[in-house]
XYZ file of C-alpha atoms in Angstrom:
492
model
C 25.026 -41.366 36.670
C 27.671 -39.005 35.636
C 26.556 -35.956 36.299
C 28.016 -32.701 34.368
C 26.770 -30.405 37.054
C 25.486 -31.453 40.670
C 21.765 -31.315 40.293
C 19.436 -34.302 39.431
C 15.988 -33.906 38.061
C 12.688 -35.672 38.195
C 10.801 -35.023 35.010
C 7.009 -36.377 35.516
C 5.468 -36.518 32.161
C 1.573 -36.546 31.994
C -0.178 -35.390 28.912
C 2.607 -33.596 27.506
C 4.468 -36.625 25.365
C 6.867 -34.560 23.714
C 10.430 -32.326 23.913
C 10.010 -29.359 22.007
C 8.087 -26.605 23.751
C 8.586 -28.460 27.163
C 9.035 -25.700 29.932
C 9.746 -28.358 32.971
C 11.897 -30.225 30.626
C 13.967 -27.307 29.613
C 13.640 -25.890 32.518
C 15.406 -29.464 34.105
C 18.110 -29.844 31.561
C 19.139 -26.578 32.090
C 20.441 -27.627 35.921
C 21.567 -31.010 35.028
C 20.794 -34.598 34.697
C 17.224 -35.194 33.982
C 15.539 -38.120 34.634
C 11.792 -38.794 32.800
C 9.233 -40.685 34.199
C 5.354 -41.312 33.266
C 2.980 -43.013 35.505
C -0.297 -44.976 34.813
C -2.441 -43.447 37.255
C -5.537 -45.078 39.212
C -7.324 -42.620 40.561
C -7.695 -42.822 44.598
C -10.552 -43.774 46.331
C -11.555 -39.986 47.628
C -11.103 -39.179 43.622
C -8.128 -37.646 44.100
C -6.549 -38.017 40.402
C -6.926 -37.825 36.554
C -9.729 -39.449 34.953
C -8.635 -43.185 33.840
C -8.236 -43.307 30.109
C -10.524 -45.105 27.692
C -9.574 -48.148 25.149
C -9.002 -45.719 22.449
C -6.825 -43.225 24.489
C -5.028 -46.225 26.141
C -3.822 -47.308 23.176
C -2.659 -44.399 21.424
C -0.524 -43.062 24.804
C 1.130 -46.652 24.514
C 2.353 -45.815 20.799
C 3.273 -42.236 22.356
C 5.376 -43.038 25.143
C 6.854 -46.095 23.275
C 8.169 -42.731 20.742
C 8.892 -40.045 23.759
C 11.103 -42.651 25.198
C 13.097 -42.654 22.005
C 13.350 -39.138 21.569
C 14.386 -38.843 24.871
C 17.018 -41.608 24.641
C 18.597 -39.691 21.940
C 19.092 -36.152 24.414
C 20.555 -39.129 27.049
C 17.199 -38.841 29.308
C 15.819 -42.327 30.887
C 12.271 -42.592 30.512
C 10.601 -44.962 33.751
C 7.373 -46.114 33.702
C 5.009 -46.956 36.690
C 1.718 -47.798 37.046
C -0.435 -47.501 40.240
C -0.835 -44.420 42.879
C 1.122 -41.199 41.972
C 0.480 -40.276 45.691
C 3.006 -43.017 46.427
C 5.036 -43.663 43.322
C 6.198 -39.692 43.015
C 7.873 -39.481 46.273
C 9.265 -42.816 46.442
C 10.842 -42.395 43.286
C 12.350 -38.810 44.237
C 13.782 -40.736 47.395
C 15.183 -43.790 45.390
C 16.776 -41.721 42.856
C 17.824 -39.134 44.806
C 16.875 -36.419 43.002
C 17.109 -33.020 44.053
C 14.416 -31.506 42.145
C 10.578 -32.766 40.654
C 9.086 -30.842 38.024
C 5.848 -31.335 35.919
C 3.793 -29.331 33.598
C 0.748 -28.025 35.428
C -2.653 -29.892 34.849
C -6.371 -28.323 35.051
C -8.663 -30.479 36.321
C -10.036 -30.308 39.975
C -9.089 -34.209 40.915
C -5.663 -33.958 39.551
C -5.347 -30.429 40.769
C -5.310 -31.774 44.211
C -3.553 -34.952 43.843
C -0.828 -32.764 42.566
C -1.341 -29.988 45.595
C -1.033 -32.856 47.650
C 2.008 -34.589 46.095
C 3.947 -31.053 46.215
C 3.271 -30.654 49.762
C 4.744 -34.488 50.171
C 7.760 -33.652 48.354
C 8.692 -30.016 49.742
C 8.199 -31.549 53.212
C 11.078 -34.049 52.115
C 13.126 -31.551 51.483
C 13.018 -31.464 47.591
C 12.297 -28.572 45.179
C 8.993 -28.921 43.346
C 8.524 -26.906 40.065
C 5.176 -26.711 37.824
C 5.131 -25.380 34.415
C 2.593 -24.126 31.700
C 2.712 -26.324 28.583
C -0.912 -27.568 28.250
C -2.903 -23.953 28.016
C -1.867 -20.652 26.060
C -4.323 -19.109 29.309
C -3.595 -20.287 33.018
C -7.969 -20.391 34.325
C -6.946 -17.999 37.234
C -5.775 -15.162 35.296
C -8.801 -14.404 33.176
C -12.250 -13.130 34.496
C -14.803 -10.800 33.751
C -15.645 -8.295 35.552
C -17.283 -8.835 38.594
C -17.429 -12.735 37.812
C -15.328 -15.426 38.909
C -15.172 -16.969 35.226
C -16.550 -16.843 31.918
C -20.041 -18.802 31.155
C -19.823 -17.865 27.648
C -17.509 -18.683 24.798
C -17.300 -15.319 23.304
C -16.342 -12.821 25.825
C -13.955 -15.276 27.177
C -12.364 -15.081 23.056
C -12.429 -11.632 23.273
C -10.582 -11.092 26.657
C -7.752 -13.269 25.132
C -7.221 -13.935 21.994
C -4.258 -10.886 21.877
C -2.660 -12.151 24.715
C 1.641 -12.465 24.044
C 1.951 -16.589 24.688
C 5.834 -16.165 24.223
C 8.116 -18.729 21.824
C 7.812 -21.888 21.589
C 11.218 -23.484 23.035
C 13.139 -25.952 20.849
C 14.446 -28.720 22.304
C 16.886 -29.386 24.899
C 20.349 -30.241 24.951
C 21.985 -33.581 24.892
C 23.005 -34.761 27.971
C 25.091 -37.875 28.868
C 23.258 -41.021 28.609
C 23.152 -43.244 31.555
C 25.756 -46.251 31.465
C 24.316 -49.862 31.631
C 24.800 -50.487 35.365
C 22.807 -47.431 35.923
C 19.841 -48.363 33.973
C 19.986 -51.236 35.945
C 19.651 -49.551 38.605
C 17.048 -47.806 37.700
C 15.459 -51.242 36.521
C 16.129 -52.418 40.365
C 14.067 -50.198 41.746
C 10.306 -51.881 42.543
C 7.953 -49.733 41.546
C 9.655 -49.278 37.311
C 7.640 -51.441 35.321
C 8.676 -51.822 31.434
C 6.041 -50.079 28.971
C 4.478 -53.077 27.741
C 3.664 -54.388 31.748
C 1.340 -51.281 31.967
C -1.964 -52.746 30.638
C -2.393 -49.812 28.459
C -3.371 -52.197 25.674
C -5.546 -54.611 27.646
C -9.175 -54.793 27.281
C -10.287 -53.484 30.465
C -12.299 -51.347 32.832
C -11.238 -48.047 32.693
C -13.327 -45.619 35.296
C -14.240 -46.099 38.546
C -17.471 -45.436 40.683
C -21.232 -44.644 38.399
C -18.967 -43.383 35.941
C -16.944 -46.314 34.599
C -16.111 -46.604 31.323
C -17.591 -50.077 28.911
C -15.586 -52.601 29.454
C -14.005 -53.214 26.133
C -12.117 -55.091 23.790
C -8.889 -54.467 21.570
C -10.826 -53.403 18.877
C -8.650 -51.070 17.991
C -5.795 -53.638 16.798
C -7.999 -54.090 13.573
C -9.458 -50.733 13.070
C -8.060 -47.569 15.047
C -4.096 -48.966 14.750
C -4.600 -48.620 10.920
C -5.594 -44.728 10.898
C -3.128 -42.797 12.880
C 0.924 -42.842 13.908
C 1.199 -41.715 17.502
C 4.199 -39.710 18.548
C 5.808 -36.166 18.466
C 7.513 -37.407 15.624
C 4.878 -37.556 13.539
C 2.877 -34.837 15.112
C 5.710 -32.222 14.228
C 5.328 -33.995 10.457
C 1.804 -33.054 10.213
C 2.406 -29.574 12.146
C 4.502 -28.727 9.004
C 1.482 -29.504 6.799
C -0.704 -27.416 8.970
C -1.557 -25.264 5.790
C -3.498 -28.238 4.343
C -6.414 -27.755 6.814
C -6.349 -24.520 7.086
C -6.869 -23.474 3.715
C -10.461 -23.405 2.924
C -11.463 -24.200 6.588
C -13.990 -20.775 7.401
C -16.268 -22.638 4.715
C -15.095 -26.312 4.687
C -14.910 -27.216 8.163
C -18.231 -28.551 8.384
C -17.941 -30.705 5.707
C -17.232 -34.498 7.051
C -16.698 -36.312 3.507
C -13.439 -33.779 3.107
C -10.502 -35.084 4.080
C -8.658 -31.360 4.501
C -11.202 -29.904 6.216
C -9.887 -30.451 9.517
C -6.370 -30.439 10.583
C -6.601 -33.753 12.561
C -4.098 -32.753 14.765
C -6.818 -32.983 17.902
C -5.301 -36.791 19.433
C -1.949 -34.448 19.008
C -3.041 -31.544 21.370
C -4.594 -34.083 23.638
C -1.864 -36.305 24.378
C 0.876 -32.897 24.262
C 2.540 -33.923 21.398
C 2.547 -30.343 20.171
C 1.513 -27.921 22.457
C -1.199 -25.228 21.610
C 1.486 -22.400 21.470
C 3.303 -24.241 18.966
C -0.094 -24.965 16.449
C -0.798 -21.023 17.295
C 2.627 -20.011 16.137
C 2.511 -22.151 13.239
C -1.134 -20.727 12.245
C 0.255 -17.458 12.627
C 3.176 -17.819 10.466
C 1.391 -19.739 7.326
C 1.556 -17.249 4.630
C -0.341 -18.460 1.654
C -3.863 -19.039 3.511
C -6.948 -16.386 3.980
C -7.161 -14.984 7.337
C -10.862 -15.779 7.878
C -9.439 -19.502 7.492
C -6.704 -18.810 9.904
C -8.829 -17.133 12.357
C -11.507 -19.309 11.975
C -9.318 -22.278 12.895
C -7.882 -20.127 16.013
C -11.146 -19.767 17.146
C -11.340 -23.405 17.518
C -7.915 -23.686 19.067
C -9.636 -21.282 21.571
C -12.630 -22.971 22.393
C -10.618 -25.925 24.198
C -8.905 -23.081 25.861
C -12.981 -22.017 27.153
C -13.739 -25.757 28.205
C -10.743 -25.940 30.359
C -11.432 -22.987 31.866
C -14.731 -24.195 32.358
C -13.091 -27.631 33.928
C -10.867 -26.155 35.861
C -13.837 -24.127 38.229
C -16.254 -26.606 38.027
C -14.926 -29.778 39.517
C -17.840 -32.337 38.611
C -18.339 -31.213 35.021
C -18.100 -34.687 33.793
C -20.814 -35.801 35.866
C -23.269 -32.847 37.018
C -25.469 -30.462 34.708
C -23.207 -27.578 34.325
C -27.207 -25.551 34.356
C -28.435 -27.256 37.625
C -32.325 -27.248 36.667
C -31.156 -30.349 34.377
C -30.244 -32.382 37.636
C -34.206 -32.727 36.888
C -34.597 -33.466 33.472
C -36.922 -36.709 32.442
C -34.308 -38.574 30.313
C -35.311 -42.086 29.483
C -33.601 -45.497 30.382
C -33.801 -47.364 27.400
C -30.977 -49.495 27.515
C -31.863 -51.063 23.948
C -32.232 -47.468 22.613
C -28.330 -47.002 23.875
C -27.109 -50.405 22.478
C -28.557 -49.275 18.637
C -26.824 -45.551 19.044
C -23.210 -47.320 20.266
C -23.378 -50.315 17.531
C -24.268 -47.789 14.871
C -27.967 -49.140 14.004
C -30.156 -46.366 14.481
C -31.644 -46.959 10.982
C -30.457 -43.139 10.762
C -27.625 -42.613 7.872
C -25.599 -39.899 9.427
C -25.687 -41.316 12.750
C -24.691 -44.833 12.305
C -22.035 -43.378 9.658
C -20.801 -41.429 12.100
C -20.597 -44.035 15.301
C -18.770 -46.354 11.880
C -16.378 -43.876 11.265
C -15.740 -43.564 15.639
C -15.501 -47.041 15.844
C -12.851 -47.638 12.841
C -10.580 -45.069 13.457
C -11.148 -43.355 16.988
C -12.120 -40.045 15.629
C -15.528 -38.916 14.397
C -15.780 -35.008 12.102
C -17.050 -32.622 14.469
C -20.052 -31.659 12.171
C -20.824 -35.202 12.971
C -20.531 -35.274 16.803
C -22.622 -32.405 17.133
C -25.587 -34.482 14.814
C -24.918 -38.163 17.018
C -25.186 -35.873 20.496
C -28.148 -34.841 19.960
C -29.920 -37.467 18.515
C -29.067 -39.219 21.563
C -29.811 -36.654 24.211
C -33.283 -35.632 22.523
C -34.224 -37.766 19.774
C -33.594 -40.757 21.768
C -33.531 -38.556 25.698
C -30.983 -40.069 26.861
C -28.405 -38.941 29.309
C -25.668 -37.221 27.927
C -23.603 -39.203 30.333
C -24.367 -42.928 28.275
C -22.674 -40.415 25.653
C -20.210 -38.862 26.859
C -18.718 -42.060 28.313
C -18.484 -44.035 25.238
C -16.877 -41.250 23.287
C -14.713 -41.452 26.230
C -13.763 -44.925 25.852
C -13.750 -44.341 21.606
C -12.060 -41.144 21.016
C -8.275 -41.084 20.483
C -8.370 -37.357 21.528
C -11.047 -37.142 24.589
C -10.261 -35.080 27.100
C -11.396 -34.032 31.182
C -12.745 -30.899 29.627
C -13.386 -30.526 25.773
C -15.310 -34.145 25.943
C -18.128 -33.485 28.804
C -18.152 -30.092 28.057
C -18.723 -30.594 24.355
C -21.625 -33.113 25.216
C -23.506 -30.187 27.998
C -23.443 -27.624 25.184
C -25.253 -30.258 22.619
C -27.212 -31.250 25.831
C -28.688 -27.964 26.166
C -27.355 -27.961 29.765
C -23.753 -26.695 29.318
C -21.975 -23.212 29.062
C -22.727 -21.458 26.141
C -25.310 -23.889 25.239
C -27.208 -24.330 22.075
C -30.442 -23.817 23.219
C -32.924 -26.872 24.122
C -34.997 -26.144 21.726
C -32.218 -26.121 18.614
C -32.397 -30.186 17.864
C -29.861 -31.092 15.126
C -32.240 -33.115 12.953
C -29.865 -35.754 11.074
C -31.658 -35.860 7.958
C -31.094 -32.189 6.904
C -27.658 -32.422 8.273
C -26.807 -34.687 6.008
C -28.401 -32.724 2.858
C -26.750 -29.965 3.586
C -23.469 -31.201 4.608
C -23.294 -34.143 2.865
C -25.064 -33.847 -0.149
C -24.125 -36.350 -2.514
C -23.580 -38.753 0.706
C -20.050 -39.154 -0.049
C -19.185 -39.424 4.007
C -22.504 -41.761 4.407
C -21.377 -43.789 1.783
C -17.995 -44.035 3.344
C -18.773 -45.320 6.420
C -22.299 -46.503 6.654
C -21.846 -50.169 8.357
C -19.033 -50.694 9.204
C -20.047 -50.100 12.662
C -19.367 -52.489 16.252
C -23.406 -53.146 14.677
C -21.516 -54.456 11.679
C -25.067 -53.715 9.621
C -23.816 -54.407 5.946
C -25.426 -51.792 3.160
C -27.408 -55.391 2.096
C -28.827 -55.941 5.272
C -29.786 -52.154 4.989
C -31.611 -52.824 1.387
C -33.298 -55.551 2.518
C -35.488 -53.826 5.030
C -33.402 -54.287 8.109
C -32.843 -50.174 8.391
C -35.840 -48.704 9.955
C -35.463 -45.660 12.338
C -35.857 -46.746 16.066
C -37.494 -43.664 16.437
C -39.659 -41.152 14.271
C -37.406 -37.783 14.196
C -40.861 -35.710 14.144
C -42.320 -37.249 16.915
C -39.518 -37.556 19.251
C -37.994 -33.952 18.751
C -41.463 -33.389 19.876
C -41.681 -35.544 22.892
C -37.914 -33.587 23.419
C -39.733 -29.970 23.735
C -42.645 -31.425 26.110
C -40.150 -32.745 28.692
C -37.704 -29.510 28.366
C -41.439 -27.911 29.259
C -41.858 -30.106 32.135
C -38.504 -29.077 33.650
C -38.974 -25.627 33.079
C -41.947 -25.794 34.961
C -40.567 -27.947 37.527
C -37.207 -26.077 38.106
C -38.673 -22.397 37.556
C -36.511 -20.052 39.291
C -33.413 -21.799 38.628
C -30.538 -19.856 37.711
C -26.841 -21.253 36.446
């Protein structure tokens, strides 16, 4: 590669797909030749590593990185792709390129943490530079903390201690640099650990966890329904960042209404994956002039909260498997396999529910009024684990994450930070009156489910409840009782 100055840069994307507001990648172009590269990850045996991603997640980084590598193209960047252990791939492709520096933007949770920890200390002892960056939080976990405490356990305080905070500018994008000529890509193309995009099995139907914890195995549903909502990319995302203003007028008292299409800003797949960072949405919210500010703060506030769940994530390294408020390691949740099957497919015989798991399955995304209603049914109506839950959101959100998914699911669980308490069951029924009043959102998606229960099937008798709402938010109180008593003493 012709290089205009001497140094040569790794840039290892993760889950920031874009080049706007990318510290390590400005950061890189501004002492030479960059090179990009993305890895599918496995995580390691010892769970060293980021969580695997689900169907739904799989696919949309696919149409992502298939539009970062463009992007990049155009500034004269390579994007490689690998797939396997970043433990081995990193360093061997620092050594094959020869680069003289690696730099990444920083990632939160505890597995990845340390793979990363790990992968520095591999490189640094090889005699390269290793650089992290912010780019995924507007607060870094280890600078905020009350006083006296290691970290915040509830939302609120946590808001209050930084919402003023400066976050700096948002950087524009780097400059061009000179593309690689055609024997060097294949080069690059020689080396044995680049695979091409489409070799990565990001769009294959398969397992995607590892351990108790796997995700369903699944199959390309999302050709036919998910494919058909959404257009993946920074591209796009910096489209719908300019028509930010959209959902956040109205949103203090529209928010929780699911059958309005402006009432969110649907730009949560976009945070998730980094196409726009979250000091670029706060900048933008900041600068809209024609909206209320209890709208515009309202919607910060939310921008905030994933700000709490990652901090959350980042102290507590088993969140996605272990009570967060350890007297619920006892709690008497049912196995009712048959229970779970009804709940996934969308066949509860309850509307809101099985509109909701619909509206999941078609397009990857469910309204957040709506999440909150299916979590608990399933943790107390039904008293099932929040794990069943958790996991096949997992696998069926385009925008679940290592901390705003399992964190989400403890505070509906009752056993989260911050929780709603036990006792606070979200009954369906009224949900839906109140938010959904003339059923416009029901009506939407009610069977069109993986349970593929038509609306006939439904008149013809074939929509009872599996469970009485009464009578099992009942049976939900009795056993929080019994683990009170069990666990008395317990403190989070």
């Amino acid at each position: 590669m012709s290089h205009d100055r001497d140094s040569l840069t790794l840039v290892w994307f993760r889950d920031d797909l874009r080049v706007e507001d990318h510290e390590a990648l400005t950061a890189a172009c501004g002492d030479g030749q960059v090179i990009g590269l993305w890895i599918r990850e496995c995580r390691s045996d010892d769970g060293l590593g980021p969580r695997p991603l689900g169907g739904a997640a799989r696919w949309w980084a696919h149409e992502s990185l298939r539009v970062l590598e463009t992007e990049l193209a155009q500034l004269g960047i390579p994007l490689l792709f690998a797939a396997g252990s970043a433990a081995d791939i990193v360093p061997q492709a620092a050594a094959d390129l020869k680069v003289d520096a690696v730099r990444w933007s920083r990632r939160y949770a505890p597995a990845a943490r340390r793979l990363d920890a790990q992968i520095k200390t591999d490189l640094a002892d090889a005699g390269r530079a290793v650089h992290s960056h912010t780019g995924a939080l507007l607060v870094e976990p280890w600078t905020v903390s009350p006083q006296g405490g290691d970290f915040y356990k509830v939302f609120t305080p946590f808001f209050n201690a930084v919402r003023d905070r400066s976050v700096g500018d948002s950087l524009p994008a780097p400059r061009t640099q000179s593309s690689p000529t055609k024997a060097q890509r294949q080069a690059f193309a020689g080396h044995s650990w680049v695979r091409d995009l489409d070799d990565l099995g990001l769009l294959d139907g398969t397992d995607t966890g590892s351990g108790s914890f796997a995700s369903a195995r699944t199959p390309q549903w999302w050709r036919t329904t998910v494919a058909g909502h959404w257009n993946p990319g920074c591209r796009e995302a910096a489209r719908e960042l300019d028509c930010l203003s959209d959902g956040l007028d109205g949103y203090a008292d529209s928010h929780d209404v699911p059958a309005d299409p402006d009432s969110t800003s649907g730009l949560s797949p976009r945070l998730r994956f980094g196409e726009l960072s979250p000091r670029q949405l706060l900048a933008a919210a900041l600068d809209i002039p024609e909206v209320r500010d209890d709208d515009r703060q309202a919607w910060i506030r939310q921008l905030y909260w994933r700000e709490f769940s990652w901090d959350l994530t980042y102290h507590l390294p088993a969140v996605e498997s272990e009570p967060m408020r350890p007297e619920f390691a006892s709690f008497p949740y049912e196995d009712d396999p048959q229970a779970l099957d009804h709940w996934c497919s969308g066949t509860t015989g309850i509307d809101l529910v099985d509109a909701g798991m619909a509206q999941l399955w078609q397009t990857g995304w469910m309204h957040n009024r709506v999440r909150m209603a299916t979590a608990s049914f399933l943790t107390k109506n039904l008293l099932l684990h929040w794990w069943h839950g958790e996991q096949w959101f997992w696998d069926t959100l385009v925008d679940a994450d290592e901390a705003n998914n399992p964190v989400s699911w403890q505070w509906v669980a009752g056993c989260g930070a911050d929780a709603a308490p036990y006792f606070r069951i979200f009954n369906p029924e009224r949900q839906c009156e109140r938010f959904d009043p003339d059923r416009e959102y029901v009506g939407r998606w009610l069977g069109r489910g993986p349970g593929d229960l038509t609306q006939a099937e439904r008149s013809g008798g074939d929509d009872e409840p599996i469970v009485d709402l009464r009578t099992s938010r009942q049976a939900a109180l009795a056993a929080y009782d019994r683990m009170k008593n069990e666990s008395a003493g317990s403190n989070w």
